[in-house]
One Martini backbone bead per residue (centre of mass of N, CA, C, O) as a GRO file, in nm:
protein
  280
    1UNK     BB    1   8.721   6.242  -0.077
    2UNK     BB    2   8.439   6.364  -0.055
    3UNK     BB    3   8.343   6.283  -0.335
    4UNK     BB    4   8.368   5.975  -0.297
    5UNK     BB    5   8.166   5.951  -0.059
    6UNK     BB    6   7.916   6.062  -0.206
    7UNK     BB    7   7.907   5.841  -0.427
    8UNK     BB    8   7.867   5.600  -0.233
    9UNK     BB    9   7.604   5.693  -0.102
   10UNK     BB   10   7.428   5.705  -0.361
   11UNK     BB   11   7.467   5.408  -0.440
   12UNK     BB   12   7.343   5.286  -0.185
   13UNK     BB   13   7.061   5.414  -0.215
   14UNK     BB   14   6.992   5.289  -0.490
   15UNK     BB   15   7.013   4.995  -0.398
   16UNK     BB   16   6.794   5.009  -0.179
   17UNK     BB   17   6.556   5.087  -0.364
   18UNK     BB   18   6.572   4.841  -0.554
   19UNK     BB   19   6.521   4.625  -0.331
   20UNK     BB   20   6.240   4.730  -0.244
   21UNK     BB   21   6.099   4.692  -0.518
   22UNK     BB   22   6.148   4.386  -0.542
   23UNK     BB   23   5.989   4.306  -0.281
   24UNK     BB   24   5.713   4.421  -0.366
   25UNK     BB   25   5.674   4.240  -0.621
   26UNK     BB   26   5.687   3.967  -0.470
   27UNK     BB   27   5.450   4.027  -0.265
   28UNK     BB   28   5.284   4.122  -0.552
   29UNK     BB   29   5.171   3.912  -0.796
   30UNK     BB   30   4.884   4.085  -0.870
   31UNK     BB   31   4.988   4.269  -1.064
   32UNK     BB   32   4.970   4.471  -1.322
   33UNK     BB   33   4.938   4.360  -1.652
   34UNK     BB   34   4.929   4.229  -1.948
   35UNK     BB   35   4.587   4.166  -2.126
   36UNK     BB   36   4.583   4.044  -2.420
   37UNK     BB   37   4.521   3.737  -2.378
   38UNK     BB   38   4.251   3.761  -2.217
   39UNK     BB   39   4.089   3.906  -2.436
   40UNK     BB   40   4.112   3.676  -2.644
   41UNK     BB   41   3.965   3.452  -2.465
   42UNK     BB   42   3.681   3.595  -2.436
   43UNK     BB   43   3.601   3.576  -2.746
   44UNK     BB   44   3.573   3.287  -2.699
   45UNK     BB   45   3.338   3.024  -2.741
   46UNK     BB   46   3.205   2.860  -2.440
   47UNK     BB   47   2.945   2.667  -2.328
   48UNK     BB   48   3.031   2.591  -2.042
   49UNK     BB   49   3.102   2.881  -1.947
   50UNK     BB   50   2.830   3.002  -2.005
   51UNK     BB   51   2.658   2.824  -1.812
   52UNK     BB   52   2.816   2.911  -1.561
   53UNK     BB   53   2.766   3.216  -1.591
   54UNK     BB   54   2.449   3.203  -1.602
   55UNK     BB   55   2.320   2.948  -1.427
   56UNK     BB   56   2.226   2.676  -1.527
   57UNK     BB   57   2.000   2.414  -1.495
   58UNK     BB   58   1.992   2.071  -1.458
   59UNK     BB   59   1.741   1.881  -1.586
   60UNK     BB   60   1.569   1.614  -1.516
   61UNK     BB   61   1.495   1.282  -1.652
   62UNK     BB   62   1.224   1.049  -1.726
   63UNK     BB   63   1.185   0.700  -1.762
   64UNK     BB   64   0.970   0.453  -1.910
   65UNK     BB   65   0.916   0.105  -1.830
   66UNK     BB   66   0.692  -0.125  -1.967
   67UNK     BB   67   0.919  -0.357  -1.996
   68UNK     BB   68   1.041  -0.641  -1.799
   69UNK     BB   69   1.242  -0.875  -1.785
   70UNK     BB   70   1.331  -1.155  -1.666
   71UNK     BB   71   1.587  -1.118  -1.428
   72UNK     BB   72   1.572  -0.807  -1.399
   73UNK     BB   73   1.769  -0.561  -1.250
   74UNK     BB   74   1.872  -0.257  -1.136
   75UNK     BB   75   2.172  -0.309  -1.198
   76UNK     BB   76   2.134  -0.370  -1.498
   77UNK     BB   77   2.007  -0.099  -1.576
   78UNK     BB   78   2.248   0.077  -1.488
   79UNK     BB   79   2.462  -0.053  -1.679
   80UNK     BB   80   2.312  -0.011  -1.951
   81UNK     BB   81   2.226   0.309  -1.919
   82UNK     BB   82   2.504   0.434  -1.808
   83UNK     BB   83   2.651   0.460  -2.092
   84UNK     BB   84   2.471   0.734  -2.180
   85UNK     BB   85   2.452   0.830  -1.867
   86UNK     BB   86   2.361   0.983  -1.586
   87UNK     BB   87   2.232   0.818  -1.300
   88UNK     BB   88   2.008   0.806  -1.045
   89UNK     BB   89   1.713   0.688  -1.005
   90UNK     BB   90   1.552   0.362  -0.929
   91UNK     BB   91   1.231   0.200  -1.020
   92UNK     BB   92   1.073  -0.118  -0.950
   93UNK     BB   93   0.785  -0.296  -1.001
   94UNK     BB   94   0.651  -0.535  -0.840
   95UNK     BB   95   0.477  -0.793  -0.794
   96UNK     BB   96   0.223  -0.942  -0.686
   97UNK     BB   97   0.132  -1.141  -0.422
   98UNK     BB   98  -0.035  -1.348  -0.578
   99UNK     BB   99   0.187  -1.430  -0.778
  100UNK     BB  100   0.391  -1.522  -0.567
  101UNK     BB  101   0.220  -1.748  -0.445
  102UNK     BB  102   0.191  -1.915  -0.701
  103UNK     BB  103   0.495  -1.959  -0.741
  104UNK     BB  104   0.547  -2.103  -0.472
  105UNK     BB  105   0.357  -2.339  -0.531
  106UNK     BB  106   0.519  -2.419  -0.797
  107UNK     BB  107   0.850  -2.360  -0.698
  108UNK     BB  108   0.909  -2.050  -0.749
  109UNK     BB  109   1.140  -1.763  -0.639
  110UNK     BB  110   1.112  -1.555  -0.847
  111UNK     BB  111   1.179  -1.205  -0.901
  112UNK     BB  112   0.967  -0.976  -1.056
  113UNK     BB  113   0.891  -0.715  -1.297
  114UNK     BB  114   0.672  -0.477  -1.464
  115UNK     BB  115   0.790  -0.180  -1.395
  116UNK     BB  116   0.966   0.146  -1.467
  117UNK     BB  117   1.205   0.402  -1.338
  118UNK     BB  118   1.430   0.651  -1.482
  119UNK     BB  119   1.693   0.876  -1.381
  120UNK     BB  120   1.826   1.157  -1.532
  121UNK     BB  121   2.025   1.434  -1.508
  122UNK     BB  122   1.952   1.472  -1.818
  123UNK     BB  123   1.696   1.524  -2.043
  124UNK     BB  124   1.847   1.502  -2.315
  125UNK     BB  125   1.951   1.216  -2.269
  126UNK     BB  126   1.674   1.083  -2.229
  127UNK     BB  127   1.563   1.141  -2.511
  128UNK     BB  128   1.780   0.990  -2.669
  129UNK     BB  129   1.738   0.713  -2.543
  130UNK     BB  130   1.435   0.678  -2.620
  131UNK     BB  131   1.483   0.709  -2.935
  132UNK     BB  132   1.713   0.475  -2.968
  133UNK     BB  133   1.594   0.215  -2.775
  134UNK     BB  134   1.333   0.175  -2.900
  135UNK     BB  135   1.277  -0.137  -3.016
  136UNK     BB  136   1.527  -0.281  -2.885
  137UNK     BB  137   1.752  -0.483  -2.779
  138UNK     BB  138   1.875  -0.547  -2.470
  139UNK     BB  139   2.074  -0.753  -2.579
  140UNK     BB  140   2.363  -0.736  -2.772
  141UNK     BB  141   2.414  -1.023  -2.725
  142UNK     BB  142   2.330  -1.347  -2.810
  143UNK     BB  143   2.400  -1.489  -2.520
  144UNK     BB  144   2.210  -1.327  -2.385
  145UNK     BB  145   1.908  -1.335  -2.188
  146UNK     BB  146   1.804  -1.036  -2.335
  147UNK     BB  147   1.787  -1.066  -2.659
  148UNK     BB  148   1.461  -1.125  -2.695
  149UNK     BB  149   1.421  -0.848  -2.578
  150UNK     BB  150   1.252  -0.532  -2.560
  151UNK     BB  151   1.240  -0.205  -2.553
  152UNK     BB  152   1.007   0.006  -2.342
  153UNK     BB  153   1.037   0.343  -2.406
  154UNK     BB  154   0.953   0.658  -2.225
  155UNK     BB  155   0.919   0.995  -2.222
  156UNK     BB  156   0.848   1.215  -1.951
  157UNK     BB  157   0.672   1.494  -1.963
  158UNK     BB  158   0.679   1.680  -1.690
  159UNK     BB  159   0.834   1.462  -1.502
  160UNK     BB  160   0.881   1.375  -1.162
  161UNK     BB  161   0.976   1.213  -0.875
  162UNK     BB  162   0.749   1.327  -0.692
  163UNK     BB  163   0.514   1.204  -0.851
  164UNK     BB  164   0.585   0.910  -0.794
  165UNK     BB  165   0.575   0.923  -0.484
  166UNK     BB  166   0.280   1.018  -0.469
  167UNK     BB  167   0.155   0.777  -0.615
  168UNK     BB  168   0.256   0.557  -0.419
  169UNK     BB  169   0.123   0.676  -0.166
  170UNK     BB  170  -0.168   0.662  -0.273
  171UNK     BB  171  -0.177   0.355  -0.321
  172UNK     BB  172  -0.119   0.277  -0.027
  173UNK     BB  173  -0.366   0.415   0.102
  174UNK     BB  174  -0.580   0.264  -0.062
  175UNK     BB  175  -0.497  -0.019   0.036
  176UNK     BB  176  -0.548   0.033   0.336
  177UNK     BB  177  -0.848   0.107   0.313
  178UNK     BB  178  -0.938  -0.159   0.189
  179UNK     BB  179  -0.851  -0.335   0.425
  180UNK     BB  180  -1.027  -0.200   0.637
  181UNK     BB  181  -1.301  -0.258   0.506
  182UNK     BB  182  -1.270  -0.566   0.498
  183UNK     BB  183  -1.234  -0.606   0.802
  184UNK     BB  184  -1.499  -0.472   0.893
  185UNK     BB  185  -1.685  -0.663   0.734
  186UNK     BB  186  -1.592  -0.925   0.870
  187UNK     BB  187  -1.675  -0.841   1.155
  188UNK     BB  188  -1.975  -0.805   1.102
  189UNK     BB  189  -2.032  -1.094   1.010
  190UNK     BB  190  -1.937  -1.235   1.270
  191UNK     BB  191  -2.127  -1.087   1.465
  192UNK     BB  192  -2.391  -1.174   1.329
  193UNK     BB  193  -2.346  -1.477   1.356
  194UNK     BB  194  -2.316  -1.488   1.667
  195UNK     BB  195  -2.592  -1.363   1.734
  196UNK     BB  196  -2.761  -1.589   1.596
  197UNK     BB  197  -2.655  -1.819   1.767
  198UNK     BB  198  -2.756  -1.714   2.038
  199UNK     BB  199  -3.056  -1.705   1.961
  200UNK     BB  200  -3.088  -2.005   1.896
  201UNK     BB  201  -3.013  -2.109   2.176
  202UNK     BB  202  -3.242  -1.967   2.331
  203UNK     BB  203  -3.477  -2.094   2.171
  204UNK     BB  204  -3.412  -2.387   2.247
  205UNK     BB  205  -3.451  -2.355   2.552
  206UNK     BB  206  -3.746  -2.258   2.542
  207UNK     BB  207  -3.860  -2.508   2.395
  208UNK     BB  208  -3.782  -2.718   2.611
  209UNK     BB  209  -3.938  -2.595   2.848
  210UNK     BB  210  -4.222  -2.606   2.710
  211UNK     BB  211  -4.225  -2.910   2.663
  212UNK     BB  212  -4.215  -2.988   2.963
  213UNK     BB  213  -4.488  -2.824   3.029
  214UNK     BB  214  -4.683  -2.845   2.754
  215UNK     BB  215  -4.621  -2.621   2.563
  216UNK     BB  216  -4.672  -2.403   2.290
  217UNK     BB  217  -4.473  -2.274   2.030
  218UNK     BB  218  -4.464  -1.975   1.858
  219UNK     BB  219  -4.368  -1.915   1.542
  220UNK     BB  220  -4.220  -1.703   1.341
  221UNK     BB  221  -4.302  -1.529   1.048
  222UNK     BB  222  -4.250  -1.424   0.732
  223UNK     BB  223  -4.338  -1.083   0.616
  224UNK     BB  224  -4.298  -1.139   0.276
  225UNK     BB  225  -4.219  -1.061  -0.062
  226UNK     BB  226  -4.092  -1.201  -0.325
  227UNK     BB  227  -3.912  -1.149  -0.583
  228UNK     BB  228  -3.933  -1.167  -0.903
  229UNK     BB  229  -3.840  -1.321  -1.167
  230UNK     BB  230  -3.763  -1.310  -1.498
  231UNK     BB  231  -3.950  -1.539  -1.589
  232UNK     BB  232  -4.209  -1.435  -1.454
  233UNK     BB  233  -4.217  -1.163  -1.599
  234UNK     BB  234  -4.229  -1.278  -1.888
  235UNK     BB  235  -4.491  -1.444  -1.855
  236UNK     BB  236  -4.677  -1.207  -1.779
  237UNK     BB  237  -4.640  -1.055  -2.044
  238UNK     BB  238  -4.748  -1.276  -2.231
  239UNK     BB  239  -5.030  -1.287  -2.107
  240UNK     BB  240  -5.109  -0.999  -2.165
  241UNK     BB  241  -5.079  -1.022  -2.471
  242UNK     BB  242  -5.289  -1.247  -2.505
  243UNK     BB  243  -5.528  -1.092  -2.384
  244UNK     BB  244  -5.523  -0.863  -2.587
  245UNK     BB  245  -5.578  -1.037  -2.835
  246UNK     BB  246  -5.851  -1.146  -2.742
  247UNK     BB  247  -5.991  -0.871  -2.711
  248UNK     BB  248  -5.961  -0.794  -3.007
  249UNK     BB  249  -6.117  -1.024  -3.126
  250UNK     BB  250  -6.386  -0.961  -2.982
  251UNK     BB  251  -6.421  -0.676  -3.094
  252UNK     BB  252  -6.427  -0.760  -3.392
  253UNK     BB  253  -6.673  -0.945  -3.372
  254UNK     BB  254  -6.872  -0.729  -3.275
  255UNK     BB  255  -6.843  -0.545  -3.522
  256UNK     BB  256  -6.945  -0.750  -3.728
  257UNK     BB  257  -7.226  -0.795  -3.609
  258UNK     BB  258  -7.319  -0.501  -3.631
  259UNK     BB  259  -7.285  -0.476  -3.939
  260UNK     BB  260  -7.482  -0.702  -4.015
  261UNK     BB  261  -7.731  -0.578  -3.885
  262UNK     BB  262  -7.728  -0.316  -4.046
  263UNK     BB  263  -7.758  -0.449  -4.325
  264UNK     BB  264  -8.028  -0.589  -4.268
  265UNK     BB  265  -8.191  -0.332  -4.211
  266UNK     BB  266  -8.143  -0.199  -4.486
  267UNK     BB  267  -8.279  -0.421  -4.654
  268UNK     BB  268  -8.561  -0.401  -4.526
  269UNK     BB  269  -8.616  -0.104  -4.595
  270UNK     BB  270  -8.588  -0.135  -4.897
  271UNK     BB  271  -8.821  -0.331  -4.935
  272UNK     BB  272  -9.047  -0.160  -4.819
  273UNK     BB  273  -9.019   0.089  -5.011
  274UNK     BB  274  -9.043  -0.067  -5.276
  275UNK     BB  275  -9.335  -0.177  -5.229
  276UNK     BB  276  -9.483   0.099  -5.197
  277UNK     BB  277  -9.417   0.210  -5.484
  278UNK     BB  278  -9.552  -0.015  -5.651
  279UNK     BB  279  -9.848   0.025  -5.551
  280UNK     BB  280  -9.865   0.327  -5.649
   0.00000   0.00000   0.00000
């Protein structure tokens, strides 16, 4: 009986140990196992996994649209170019205010754009789009209203969206400065005009007072010489040239007279000497 009891105790202990081992395995599912399959997967080259492992940044690329057809909106550009890749920001330059005013006077309220910039998330996609869509029709279908227009696309190398925002901010500041200068100039002109009006009114009052008293008012005259016009300058040059020609002619005539006198004197001397030799 003692032997049978000892055998039962040993069997119970073995069962308890086996149950503890099973519970530990269940509680630690990340236990080391055979990694033959993982080693085989690491040897396979996956470019996406490599980029994620290296940590490469996807650099955005910007396209420049030189021509935008009428009635083309940013939503149309996004739907047309979004089929080729992921698009970020879009900016289309609207027409000038002067053109808008002229159109309003003519009766049309259509808003058109002159040029635009489109940002792609990946610059490689932007390069492909610029190379493939340049000088191709905007509308693929014949019935579309943009079928007669062509894309004018150029990829901007080393150009980022911050450059565009800086350029737009610079143009806005320049426009504001120009408006300020124009406003200040207009104010100066109006102030000068009003000051002259006040002076003229004062002078009229003084003139009337002196006329009542019987005194004569001496008016100031402008002491300045007006600049000559181009016609007057040209005429004065022609006169000088004519005078110079006349002086040359007079000098030539004087030289001829002197030469003739010299020749006559030479002939007289020759006659005198010739007669003296004959007598001897």
